[in-house]
Amino acid sequence: METQDQNPIELILSSNPFTLDSGQKRKLFGEAINASFQYHIENNELFGNYCRNFGFSLSENPVELSEYPYIPVNIFKNKRLTSVPADKINAILNSSATSGVPSSIAIDSVTAKRQSFASAKVMADYLGGQRRPFLILDEDPLKSRSADIPARAAATRGFLILSSEPDYFLYSEAGQLHLDRDSFIKTLQRYENENIEICIFGFTYILYEYVIKVLLDSKIHFNLANNLKIAHIGGWKKLESQKVSKFQFLDDVSKVFGVPEDNIFDIYGFTEQMGLIYISKGSFPKKVPTYSEIIIRDFQSLQPVPDGEKGLIQILTPLPNSYPGISVLTEDVGRIVSRGTDKFGRNGTEFEVIGRAKKAEARGCGDIMAEYVS
C-alpha cells in the first residue's frame, strides 16, 4: 500500500492540472491508471472477478484507456465496494439521490487526501490560490432543519478549502428558501467599496431562482468586475424546465453582479469520484485535468465514439484507493469538443455535459453488472 501511495499515482498528483502536453500525460496517466487497476484487482475480490469476466487481464505495461474495464455508476447504489479493511474507512459519502437510491462510497485517509489535493489544485488554477471570503447561497447547515441540507452541505464543504470565511445568505421559511436580501446587498457593497476579492458559491438552480431572479426583479445591480468570481455546481434540469438556457443564465448573472462571463464558473463532478471537478469558464467547454481522462461511449454498443459525437460519459482516474471508482461509466450525456491547448493556455481534453441519459439510453449501462457479475 505504501508503494502504491507513492508511485506512480503520487507522481501524477504532483503535476500541475493543466500543463502536461498530450504525450507527457499519456505516459504518466497510463502508468498511474495501470497501477491503480492492479491494486484494486488484487485487493477487491468482486472488482477482480468483474474485470476477469470483462475479459481484461493485467499487463505490466499500460494499454489503451478504452480497453480498461468500466463499471456503471449505479453499482454504487446497490453495493458498497471496498478495497481496504473496514478499520481503514474514515467516512461514508452518500449522493443526494434526487432520483432514487443514493450511492454509498467508502473513503479512507489516502483517498480523502488525494481527492482534496486534486480538487484544490484545479480550483486554484481557475479561481486563484489566494483564500478569500465565500458568500454561500444556501442555508447555514448548523442552523437549518431542512432534510435536503445535509447532502448540499456535504457537496459544498469540499469547495471551501479556498475560503477564508464562509457566510450563508439563504434561510428557510415554511419549507421555502428565501434570500436574506438586505444582508447580502450590504455585504456585497462592503466588498465592492473595499475592493476585496470574493467568491459567490451555490447550486445552479438555487443561485438563479432565489438570488438572480430576486435581484433582477428589484432592479438591483453591482459593479464587481474586478473582485468577484462566481462558482456554481449542480445540473441544469430545473432551469431547462423553466426555459432558462445557459446563455440566458450567464447573461443574467453577468448583468446583476457586473462581472464578465469569464468570471462565472460551472463545476461538474459526481459523488462516485468525489474530488475530481471539471470547470467551464463562461460559455467555454469543461477541461479535463491531469488526474483523469474522459471517454464518450455509444448509448447502445458502449463502444467509444468519435470526438464531437454524443454518448455516455466515462471517466477514468487513479485517485480512489478505498473503493474501485477508477473507471466509471456515468448516466450523463456528453461529447468531446476538442483536445490540446485552449485560449487560456490549459492543456487537456475539452468536453461538454449535455444532460442526463434517458432511461432507454442508460439501459445498456445498467445491464453491464448483470452480464459480468452475476
mmCIF file of C-alpha atoms in Angstrom:
data_model
loop_
_atom_site.group_PDB
_atom_site.id
_atom_site.type_symbol
_atom_site.label_atom_id
_atom_site.label_comp_id
_atom_site.label_asym_id
_atom_site.label_seq_id
_atom_site.Cartn_x
_atom_site.Cartn_y
_atom_site.Cartn_z
ATOM 1 C CA MET A 1 0.000 0.000 0.000
ATOM 2 C CA GLU A 2 2.806 2.428 0.771
ATOM 3 C CA THR A 3 4.407 1.841 -2.615
ATOM 4 C CA GLN A 4 1.017 2.267 -4.268
ATOM 5 C CA ASP A 5 0.564 5.562 -2.447
ATOM 6 C CA GLN A 6 3.912 6.924 -3.638
ATOM 7 C CA ASN A 7 4.353 5.975 -7.292
ATOM 8 C CA PRO A 8 3.187 6.456 -9.958
ATOM 9 C CA ILE A 9 -0.062 7.924 -8.624
ATOM 10 C CA GLU A 10 1.737 10.412 -6.402
ATOM 11 C CA LEU A 11 3.837 11.391 -9.399
ATOM 12 C CA ILE A 12 0.804 12.411 -11.414
ATOM 13 C CA LEU A 13 -0.685 14.190 -8.389
ATOM 14 C CA SER A 14 2.469 16.269 -8.114
ATOM 15 C CA SER A 15 1.855 17.641 -11.618
ATOM 16 C CA ASN A 16 0.055 20.872 -12.398
ATOM 17 C CA PRO A 17 -3.510 20.043 -13.517
ATOM 18 C CA PHE A 18 -3.208 21.573 -16.986
ATOM 19 C CA THR A 19 0.442 21.912 -18.045
ATOM 20 C CA LEU A 20 1.323 18.425 -19.337
ATOM 21 C CA ASP A 21 1.203 18.027 -23.109
ATOM 22 C CA SER A 22 -0.624 15.030 -24.593
ATOM 23 C CA GLY A 23 2.484 12.840 -24.768
ATOM 24 C CA GLN A 24 3.541 13.573 -21.194
ATOM 25 C CA LYS A 25 0.053 12.942 -19.856
ATOM 26 C CA ARG A 26 -0.399 9.739 -21.861
ATOM 27 C CA LYS A 27 2.729 8.278 -20.263
ATOM 28 C CA LEU A 28 2.158 9.414 -16.673
ATOM 29 C CA PHE A 29 -1.580 8.780 -16.647
ATOM 30 C CA GLY A 30 -1.220 5.393 -18.344
ATOM 31 C CA GLU A 31 1.248 4.211 -15.708
ATOM 32 C CA ALA A 32 -0.920 5.540 -12.871
ATOM 33 C CA ILE A 33 -4.194 4.007 -14.078
ATOM 34 C CA ASN A 34 -2.480 0.675 -14.759
ATOM 35 C CA ALA A 35 -1.058 0.643 -11.225
ATOM 36 C CA SER A 36 -4.466 1.543 -9.844
ATOM 37 C CA PHE A 37 -6.175 -1.328 -11.682
ATOM 38 C CA GLN A 38 -3.532 -3.723 -10.394
ATOM 39 C CA TYR A 39 -4.065 -2.529 -6.821
ATOM 40 C CA HIS A 40 -7.872 -2.821 -6.886
ATOM 41 C CA ILE A 41 -7.919 -6.183 -8.682
ATOM 42 C CA GLU A 42 -5.588 -7.565 -6.015
ATOM 43 C CA ASN A 43 -7.467 -6.010 -3.091
ATOM 44 C CA ASN A 44 -11.114 -6.237 -4.162
ATOM 45 C CA GLU A 45 -12.434 -9.698 -4.995
ATOM 46 C CA LEU A 46 -15.674 -8.518 -6.611
ATOM 47 C CA PHE A 47 -13.861 -5.973 -8.766
ATOM 48 C CA GLY A 48 -11.231 -8.565 -9.698
ATOM 49 C CA ASN A 49 -13.911 -11.033 -10.787
ATOM 50 C CA TYR A 50 -15.676 -8.299 -12.706
ATOM 51 C CA CYS A 51 -12.507 -7.390 -14.618
ATOM 52 C CA ARG A 52 -11.771 -11.029 -15.444
ATOM 53 C CA ASN A 53 -15.323 -11.614 -16.677
ATOM 54 C CA PHE A 54 -14.947 -8.444 -18.706
ATOM 55 C CA GLY A 55 -12.083 -10.198 -20.494
ATOM 56 C CA PHE A 56 -9.417 -7.965 -19.020
ATOM 57 C CA SER A 57 -6.045 -9.266 -17.857
ATOM 58 C CA LEU A 58 -3.357 -7.187 -16.207
ATOM 59 C CA SER A 59 -0.200 -6.230 -18.039
ATOM 60 C CA GLU A 60 2.958 -4.610 -16.736
ATOM 61 C CA ASN A 61 2.623 -2.013 -19.473
ATOM 62 C CA PRO A 62 -0.401 0.282 -19.823
ATOM 63 C CA VAL A 63 -2.937 -0.494 -22.542
ATOM 64 C CA GLU A 64 -5.204 1.897 -24.432
ATOM 65 C CA LEU A 65 -7.528 3.633 -21.975
ATOM 66 C CA SER A 66 -10.592 2.388 -23.865
ATOM 67 C CA GLU A 67 -9.514 -1.223 -23.169
ATOM 68 C CA TYR A 68 -9.737 -0.923 -19.392
ATOM 69 C CA PRO A 69 -12.988 -2.214 -17.858
ATOM 70 C CA TYR A 70 -15.559 0.307 -16.665
ATOM 71 C CA ILE A 71 -18.227 -0.112 -14.023
ATOM 72 C CA PRO A 72 -21.654 1.546 -14.244
ATOM 73 C CA VAL A 73 -22.206 4.362 -11.801
ATOM 74 C CA ASN A 74 -25.350 2.730 -10.425
ATOM 75 C CA ILE A 75 -23.389 -0.192 -8.923
ATOM 76 C CA PHE A 76 -22.600 2.103 -6.002
ATOM 77 C CA LYS A 77 -26.322 2.299 -5.261
ATOM 78 C CA ASN A 78 -26.524 -1.457 -4.709
ATOM 79 C CA LYS A 79 -23.132 -2.498 -3.338
ATOM 80 C CA ARG A 80 -20.568 -0.928 -1.032
ATOM 81 C CA LEU A 81 -17.346 -1.811 -2.815
ATOM 82 C CA THR A 82 -14.227 -1.501 -0.689
ATOM 83 C CA SER A 83 -10.583 -2.265 -1.414
ATOM 84 C CA VAL A 84 -9.311 -1.670 2.129
ATOM 85 C CA PRO A 85 -10.106 -3.269 5.520
ATOM 86 C CA ALA A 86 -13.136 -1.906 7.363
ATOM 87 C CA ASP A 87 -10.985 -0.307 10.066
ATOM 88 C CA LYS A 88 -9.342 1.916 7.429
ATOM 89 C CA ILE A 89 -12.647 3.534 6.429
ATOM 90 C CA ASN A 90 -12.972 7.043 7.856
ATOM 91 C CA ALA A 91 -16.199 8.199 6.217
ATOM 92 C CA ILE A 92 -19.121 7.122 4.060
ATOM 93 C CA LEU A 93 -20.226 9.548 1.348
ATOM 94 C CA ASN A 94 -23.812 9.381 0.134
ATOM 95 C CA SER A 95 -25.093 11.063 -3.002
ATOM 96 C CA SER A 96 -28.130 13.335 -2.849
ATOM 97 C CA ALA A 97 -30.279 10.626 -4.514
ATOM 98 C CA THR A 98 -32.730 13.009 -6.159
ATOM 99 C CA SER A 99 -33.786 10.177 -8.469
ATOM 100 C CA GLY A 100 -33.857 7.203 -6.088
ATOM 101 C CA VAL A 101 -31.418 5.131 -4.016
ATOM 102 C CA PRO A 102 -28.253 7.042 -3.030
ATOM 103 C CA SER A 103 -24.761 5.914 -3.927
ATOM 104 C CA SER A 104 -22.638 4.922 -0.936
ATOM 105 C CA ILE A 105 -18.873 5.464 -1.135
ATOM 106 C CA ALA A 106 -16.356 4.330 1.497
ATOM 107 C CA ILE A 107 -13.479 6.785 1.979
ATOM 108 C CA ASP A 108 -10.125 6.164 3.670
ATOM 109 C CA SER A 109 -7.443 8.707 4.544
ATOM 110 C CA VAL A 110 -5.435 8.031 1.365
ATOM 111 C CA THR A 111 -8.440 8.642 -0.889
ATOM 112 C CA ALA A 112 -9.531 11.734 1.036
ATOM 113 C CA LYS A 113 -6.051 13.234 0.827
ATOM 114 C CA ARG A 114 -5.756 12.623 -2.915
ATOM 115 C CA GLN A 115 -9.229 13.932 -3.675
ATOM 116 C CA SER A 116 -8.807 17.090 -1.587
ATOM 117 C CA PHE A 117 -5.423 17.761 -3.145
ATOM 118 C CA ALA A 118 -6.682 17.343 -6.721
ATOM 119 C CA SER A 119 -9.789 19.457 -6.116
ATOM 120 C CA ALA A 120 -7.788 22.262 -4.504
ATOM 121 C CA LYS A 121 -5.268 22.380 -7.361
ATOM 122 C CA VAL A 122 -7.963 22.556 -10.043
ATOM 123 C CA MET A 123 -9.958 25.199 -8.159
ATOM 124 C CA ALA A 124 -6.846 27.290 -7.538
ATOM 125 C CA ASP A 125 -5.993 27.175 -11.237
ATOM 126 C CA TYR A 126 -9.336 28.788 -12.087
ATOM 127 C CA LEU A 127 -10.142 30.911 -9.039
ATOM 128 C CA GLY A 128 -6.633 31.718 -7.871
ATOM 129 C CA GLY A 129 -4.791 30.191 -4.937
ATOM 130 C CA GLN A 130 -5.425 33.046 -2.507
ATOM 131 C CA ARG A 131 -8.043 32.395 0.178
ATOM 132 C CA ARG A 132 -10.966 34.787 0.042
ATOM 133 C CA PRO A 133 -14.403 35.280 1.630
ATOM 134 C CA PHE A 134 -17.042 32.887 0.230
ATOM 135 C CA LEU A 135 -20.631 34.075 0.054
ATOM 136 C CA ILE A 136 -22.604 30.827 0.060
ATOM 137 C CA LEU A 137 -26.068 30.900 -1.439
ATOM 138 C CA ASP A 138 -27.655 28.318 0.810
ATOM 139 C CA GLU A 139 -28.813 27.834 4.380
ATOM 140 C CA ASP A 140 -26.292 27.604 7.173
ATOM 141 C CA PRO A 141 -26.163 23.830 7.820
ATOM 142 C CA LEU A 142 -25.691 24.474 11.553
ATOM 143 C CA LYS A 143 -28.982 26.371 11.732
ATOM 144 C CA SER A 144 -31.134 24.571 9.162
ATOM 145 C CA ARG A 145 -33.690 21.834 9.812
ATOM 146 C CA SER A 146 -34.233 21.116 6.119
ATOM 147 C CA ALA A 147 -33.978 17.453 5.100
ATOM 148 C CA ASP A 148 -32.114 18.466 1.933
ATOM 149 C CA ILE A 149 -29.351 20.469 3.571
ATOM 150 C CA PRO A 150 -27.010 17.602 4.657
ATOM 151 C CA ALA A 151 -26.405 16.488 1.063
ATOM 152 C CA ARG A 152 -25.997 20.074 -0.167
ATOM 153 C CA ALA A 153 -23.695 20.918 2.738
ATOM 154 C CA ALA A 154 -21.541 17.863 2.044
ATOM 155 C CA ALA A 155 -21.209 18.870 -1.600
ATOM 156 C CA THR A 156 -20.348 22.451 -0.624
ATOM 157 C CA ARG A 157 -17.809 21.543 2.047
ATOM 158 C CA GLY A 158 -15.139 20.349 -0.372
ATOM 159 C CA PHE A 159 -15.083 23.691 -2.169
ATOM 160 C CA LEU A 160 -14.450 25.744 0.954
ATOM 161 C CA ILE A 161 -10.752 24.894 1.001
ATOM 162 C CA LEU A 162 -10.126 28.267 -0.671
ATOM 163 C CA SER A 163 -12.455 30.144 1.678
ATOM 164 C CA SER A 164 -11.082 32.467 4.348
ATOM 165 C CA GLU A 165 -14.537 32.955 5.853
ATOM 166 C CA PRO A 166 -17.828 31.372 4.694
ATOM 167 C CA ASP A 167 -21.077 33.314 5.123
ATOM 168 C CA TYR A 168 -24.558 31.950 4.311
ATOM 169 C CA PHE A 169 -27.296 34.148 2.866
ATOM 170 C CA LEU A 170 -30.378 31.966 2.457
ATOM 171 C CA TYR A 171 -32.914 30.869 5.044
ATOM 172 C CA SER A 172 -35.918 28.573 5.010
ATOM 173 C CA GLU A 173 -39.437 29.564 5.968
ATOM 174 C CA ALA A 174 -42.390 27.198 5.664
ATOM 175 C CA GLY A 175 -40.261 24.895 3.551
ATOM 176 C CA GLN A 176 -39.343 27.629 1.083
ATOM 177 C CA LEU A 177 -35.889 29.140 0.553
ATOM 178 C CA HIS A 178 -35.514 32.919 0.767
ATOM 179 C CA LEU A 179 -32.613 35.306 0.206
ATOM 180 C CA ASP A 180 -31.594 37.443 3.170
ATOM 181 C CA ARG A 181 -31.584 40.325 0.738
ATOM 182 C CA ASP A 182 -30.538 43.178 2.991
ATOM 183 C CA SER A 183 -27.609 41.281 4.477
ATOM 184 C CA PHE A 184 -26.485 40.041 1.066
ATOM 185 C CA ILE A 185 -26.634 43.501 -0.513
ATOM 186 C CA LYS A 186 -24.792 45.179 2.374
ATOM 187 C CA THR A 187 -22.076 42.526 2.305
ATOM 188 C CA LEU A 188 -21.563 42.862 -1.446
ATOM 189 C CA GLN A 189 -21.499 46.657 -1.242
ATOM 190 C CA ARG A 190 -18.870 46.495 1.501
ATOM 191 C CA TYR A 191 -16.612 44.213 -0.526
ATOM 192 C CA GLU A 192 -17.208 46.346 -3.618
ATOM 193 C CA ASN A 193 -16.166 49.521 -1.778
ATOM 194 C CA GLU A 194 -13.132 47.863 -0.162
ATOM 195 C CA ASN A 195 -12.175 46.122 -3.424
ATOM 196 C CA ILE A 196 -11.702 42.767 -1.668
ATOM 197 C CA GLU A 197 -11.601 39.633 -3.835
ATOM 198 C CA ILE A 198 -14.541 37.352 -3.052
ATOM 199 C CA CYS A 199 -16.308 34.278 -4.400
ATOM 200 C CA ILE A 200 -20.035 33.630 -4.594
ATOM 201 C CA PHE A 201 -20.772 29.897 -4.422
ATOM 202 C CA GLY A 202 -24.012 27.972 -4.803
ATOM 203 C CA PHE A 203 -26.060 25.390 -6.629
ATOM 204 C CA THR A 204 -27.000 26.422 -10.151
ATOM 205 C CA TYR A 205 -30.765 26.366 -9.659
ATOM 206 C CA ILE A 206 -30.685 27.986 -6.214
ATOM 207 C CA LEU A 207 -28.376 30.753 -7.433
ATOM 208 C CA TYR A 208 -30.727 31.633 -10.265
ATOM 209 C CA GLU A 209 -34.130 31.025 -8.672
ATOM 210 C CA TYR A 210 -33.584 32.599 -5.244
ATOM 211 C CA VAL A 211 -30.914 35.206 -5.920
ATOM 212 C CA ILE A 212 -30.617 36.319 -9.543
ATOM 213 C CA LYS A 213 -34.371 36.487 -10.181
ATOM 214 C CA VAL A 214 -34.952 38.341 -6.900
ATOM 215 C CA LEU A 215 -32.275 40.933 -7.669
ATOM 216 C CA LEU A 216 -33.386 41.326 -11.290
ATOM 217 C CA ASP A 217 -36.993 41.898 -10.207
ATOM 218 C CA SER A 218 -35.770 44.509 -7.720
ATOM 219 C CA LYS A 219 -33.553 46.112 -10.391
ATOM 220 C CA ILE A 220 -30.513 45.738 -8.120
ATOM 221 C CA HIS A 221 -27.114 45.641 -9.809
ATOM 222 C CA PHE A 222 -23.497 45.703 -8.694
ATOM 223 C CA ASN A 223 -20.154 46.539 -10.259
ATOM 224 C CA LEU A 224 -17.888 43.729 -9.099
ATOM 225 C CA ALA A 225 -15.907 43.065 -12.271
ATOM 226 C CA ASN A 226 -12.564 43.476 -10.525
ATOM 227 C CA ASN A 227 -13.103 41.425 -7.394
ATOM 228 C CA LEU A 228 -15.842 38.787 -7.828
ATOM 229 C CA LYS A 229 -15.804 35.231 -9.163
ATOM 230 C CA ILE A 230 -18.929 33.089 -9.157
ATOM 231 C CA ALA A 231 -18.798 29.289 -8.925
ATOM 232 C CA HIS A 232 -21.868 27.088 -9.192
ATOM 233 C CA ILE A 233 -22.475 23.345 -9.121
ATOM 234 C CA GLY A 234 -25.360 21.030 -9.949
ATOM 235 C CA GLY A 235 -27.391 20.196 -13.018
ATOM 236 C CA TRP A 236 -29.460 22.347 -15.340
ATOM 237 C CA LYS A 237 -32.616 20.229 -15.420
ATOM 238 C CA LYS A 238 -34.758 22.536 -13.268
ATOM 239 C CA LEU A 239 -33.696 25.651 -15.160
ATOM 240 C CA GLU A 240 -34.260 23.977 -18.518
ATOM 241 C CA SER A 241 -37.802 23.107 -17.421
ATOM 242 C CA GLN A 242 -38.293 26.866 -16.950
ATOM 243 C CA LYS A 243 -36.827 27.512 -20.424
ATOM 244 C CA VAL A 244 -33.742 29.195 -18.947
ATOM 245 C CA SER A 245 -30.793 28.438 -21.234
ATOM 246 C CA LYS A 246 -27.156 28.528 -20.195
ATOM 247 C CA PHE A 247 -26.731 31.649 -22.331
ATOM 248 C CA GLN A 248 -29.567 33.439 -20.524
ATOM 249 C CA PHE A 249 -28.178 32.281 -17.176
ATOM 250 C CA LEU A 250 -24.737 33.697 -17.955
ATOM 251 C CA ASP A 251 -26.208 36.948 -19.266
ATOM 252 C CA ASP A 252 -28.434 37.488 -16.220
ATOM 253 C CA VAL A 253 -25.721 36.635 -13.683
ATOM 254 C CA SER A 254 -23.294 38.914 -15.516
ATOM 255 C CA LYS A 255 -25.788 41.797 -15.506
ATOM 256 C CA VAL A 256 -26.689 41.505 -11.822
ATOM 257 C CA PHE A 257 -23.138 41.363 -10.492
ATOM 258 C CA GLY A 258 -21.419 43.438 -13.169
ATOM 259 C CA VAL A 259 -18.872 40.753 -13.989
ATOM 260 C CA PRO A 260 -17.658 39.399 -17.340
ATOM 261 C CA GLU A 261 -18.966 35.942 -18.229
ATOM 262 C CA ASP A 262 -15.412 34.603 -17.916
ATOM 263 C CA ASN A 263 -15.729 35.209 -14.148
ATOM 264 C CA ILE A 264 -18.588 32.673 -13.945
ATOM 265 C CA PHE A 265 -17.542 29.045 -13.425
ATOM 266 C CA ASP A 266 -19.776 25.994 -13.874
ATOM 267 C CA ILE A 267 -18.424 22.962 -11.965
ATOM 268 C CA TYR A 268 -19.230 19.343 -12.879
ATOM 269 C CA GLY A 269 -18.470 16.330 -10.719
ATOM 270 C CA PHE A 270 -20.163 13.375 -9.032
ATOM 271 C CA THR A 271 -20.026 11.579 -5.682
ATOM 272 C CA GLU A 272 -18.622 8.358 -7.122
ATOM 273 C CA GLN A 273 -15.411 10.216 -7.991
ATOM 274 C CA MET A 274 -15.541 12.937 -5.364
ATOM 275 C CA GLY A 275 -12.719 15.457 -5.572
ATOM 276 C CA LEU A 276 -12.470 15.366 -9.342
ATOM 277 C CA ILE A 277 -14.014 18.527 -10.720
ATOM 278 C CA TYR A 278 -14.390 19.818 -14.262
ATOM 279 C CA ILE A 279 -14.819 23.552 -14.674
ATOM 280 C CA SER A 280 -16.134 25.586 -17.563
ATOM 281 C CA LYS A 281 -15.256 29.277 -17.754
ATOM 282 C CA GLY A 282 -18.190 31.292 -19.062
ATOM 283 C CA SER A 283 -19.520 29.688 -22.243
ATOM 284 C CA PHE A 284 -16.363 27.647 -22.877
ATOM 285 C CA PRO A 285 -16.265 23.820 -22.532
ATOM 286 C CA LYS A 286 -15.089 21.966 -19.441
ATOM 287 C CA LYS A 287 -11.452 20.919 -19.185
ATOM 288 C CA VAL A 288 -10.163 17.504 -18.060
ATOM 289 C CA PRO A 289 -7.223 17.846 -15.630
ATOM 290 C CA THR A 290 -4.101 15.695 -15.486
ATOM 291 C CA TYR A 291 -5.693 13.498 -12.822
ATOM 292 C CA SER A 292 -8.383 11.943 -15.031
ATOM 293 C CA GLU A 293 -9.411 11.254 -18.613
ATOM 294 C CA ILE A 294 -12.738 11.033 -20.396
ATOM 295 C CA ILE A 295 -14.164 8.619 -22.971
ATOM 296 C CA ILE A 296 -17.553 9.015 -24.659
ATOM 297 C CA ARG A 297 -19.350 5.716 -25.362
ATOM 298 C CA ASP A 298 -22.235 4.872 -27.675
ATOM 299 C CA PHE A 299 -25.603 4.571 -25.915
ATOM 300 C CA GLN A 300 -26.256 1.020 -27.126
ATOM 301 C CA SER A 301 -22.983 -0.614 -28.196
ATOM 302 C CA LEU A 302 -20.969 1.167 -25.463
ATOM 303 C CA GLN A 303 -18.079 1.439 -27.908
ATOM 304 C CA PRO A 304 -16.069 4.706 -27.943
ATOM 305 C CA VAL A 305 -17.477 7.278 -30.367
ATOM 306 C CA PRO A 306 -15.513 9.819 -32.429
ATOM 307 C CA ASP A 307 -14.867 13.265 -30.956
ATOM 308 C CA GLY A 308 -17.874 15.509 -31.425
ATOM 309 C CA GLU A 309 -20.473 12.731 -31.172
ATOM 310 C CA LYS A 310 -22.800 12.402 -28.187
ATOM 311 C CA GLY A 311 -22.753 9.443 -25.826
ATOM 312 C CA LEU A 312 -22.415 8.318 -22.220
ATOM 313 C CA ILE A 313 -19.573 9.887 -20.246
ATOM 314 C CA GLN A 314 -16.934 7.512 -18.855
ATOM 315 C CA ILE A 315 -14.213 8.905 -16.601
ATOM 316 C CA LEU A 316 -11.007 7.157 -15.543
ATOM 317 C CA THR A 317 -8.859 8.273 -12.611
ATOM 318 C CA PRO A 318 -6.250 6.562 -10.422
ATOM 319 C CA LEU A 319 -7.142 8.577 -7.303
ATOM 320 C CA PRO A 320 -9.593 6.302 -5.389
ATOM 321 C CA ASN A 321 -7.762 3.953 -3.025
ATOM 322 C CA SER A 322 -10.529 2.665 -0.744
ATOM 323 C CA TYR A 323 -13.033 1.771 -3.487
ATOM 324 C CA PRO A 324 -12.665 0.867 -7.195
ATOM 325 C CA GLY A 325 -14.195 4.037 -8.643
ATOM 326 C CA ILE A 326 -11.283 4.286 -11.059
ATOM 327 C CA SER A 327 -13.234 3.768 -14.295
ATOM 328 C CA VAL A 328 -16.884 4.802 -14.055
ATOM 329 C CA LEU A 329 -19.486 4.874 -16.801
ATOM 330 C CA THR A 330 -21.978 7.575 -15.828
ATOM 331 C CA GLU A 331 -25.547 8.141 -16.949
ATOM 332 C CA ASP A 332 -24.631 11.645 -18.114
ATOM 333 C CA VAL A 333 -24.615 12.509 -21.801
ATOM 334 C CA GLY A 334 -21.719 14.483 -23.224
ATOM 335 C CA ARG A 335 -19.382 14.973 -26.131
ATOM 336 C CA ILE A 336 -15.694 15.736 -26.572
ATOM 337 C CA VAL A 337 -15.267 19.189 -28.102
ATOM 338 C CA SER A 338 -11.511 19.359 -28.658
ATOM 339 C CA ARG A 339 -8.100 18.259 -27.414
ATOM 340 C CA GLY A 340 -4.944 20.264 -26.836
ATOM 341 C CA THR A 341 -4.307 23.780 -25.552
ATOM 342 C CA ASP A 342 -7.204 26.213 -25.119
ATOM 343 C CA LYS A 343 -7.109 30.019 -25.392
ATOM 344 C CA PHE A 344 -6.312 30.270 -21.668
ATOM 345 C CA GLY A 345 -3.201 28.092 -22.008
ATOM 346 C CA ARG A 346 -4.646 24.977 -20.356
ATOM 347 C CA ASN A 347 -3.804 21.592 -21.864
ATOM 348 C CA GLY A 348 -6.208 18.659 -21.916
ATOM 349 C CA THR A 349 -9.423 17.276 -23.337
ATOM 350 C CA GLU A 350 -12.377 19.664 -23.561
ATOM 351 C CA PHE A 351 -15.927 18.354 -23.245
ATOM 352 C CA GLU A 352 -19.461 19.460 -22.571
ATOM 353 C CA VAL A 353 -22.168 17.841 -20.460
ATOM 354 C CA ILE A 354 -25.440 17.793 -22.379
ATOM 355 C CA GLY A 355 -27.712 16.280 -19.733
ATOM 356 C CA ARG A 356 -28.871 13.016 -18.209
ATOM 357 C CA ALA A 357 -29.434 9.936 -20.346
ATOM 358 C CA LYS A 358 -32.997 8.843 -20.957
ATOM 359 C CA LYS A 359 -33.942 5.501 -19.439
ATOM 360 C CA ALA A 360 -33.717 3.762 -22.796
ATOM 361 C CA GLU A 361 -30.258 5.218 -23.429
ATOM 362 C CA ALA A 362 -28.965 4.280 -19.991
ATOM 363 C CA ARG A 363 -30.276 0.722 -20.155
ATOM 364 C CA GLY A 364 -27.063 -0.634 -21.666
ATOM 365 C CA CYS A 365 -25.111 0.881 -18.789
ATOM 366 C CA GLY A 366 -27.321 -0.836 -16.237
ATOM 367 C CA ASP A 367 -27.100 -4.213 -17.950
ATOM 368 C CA ILE A 368 -23.325 -4.403 -17.546
ATOM 369 C CA MET A 369 -23.386 -5.701 -13.983
ATOM 370 C CA ALA A 370 -25.924 -8.395 -14.788
ATOM 371 C CA GLU A 371 -23.679 -9.631 -17.578
ATOM 372 C CA TYR A 372 -20.328 -9.559 -15.787
ATOM 373 C CA VAL A 373 -21.046 -10.010 -12.080
ATOM 374 C CA SER A 374 -23.989 -12.390 -11.849
#
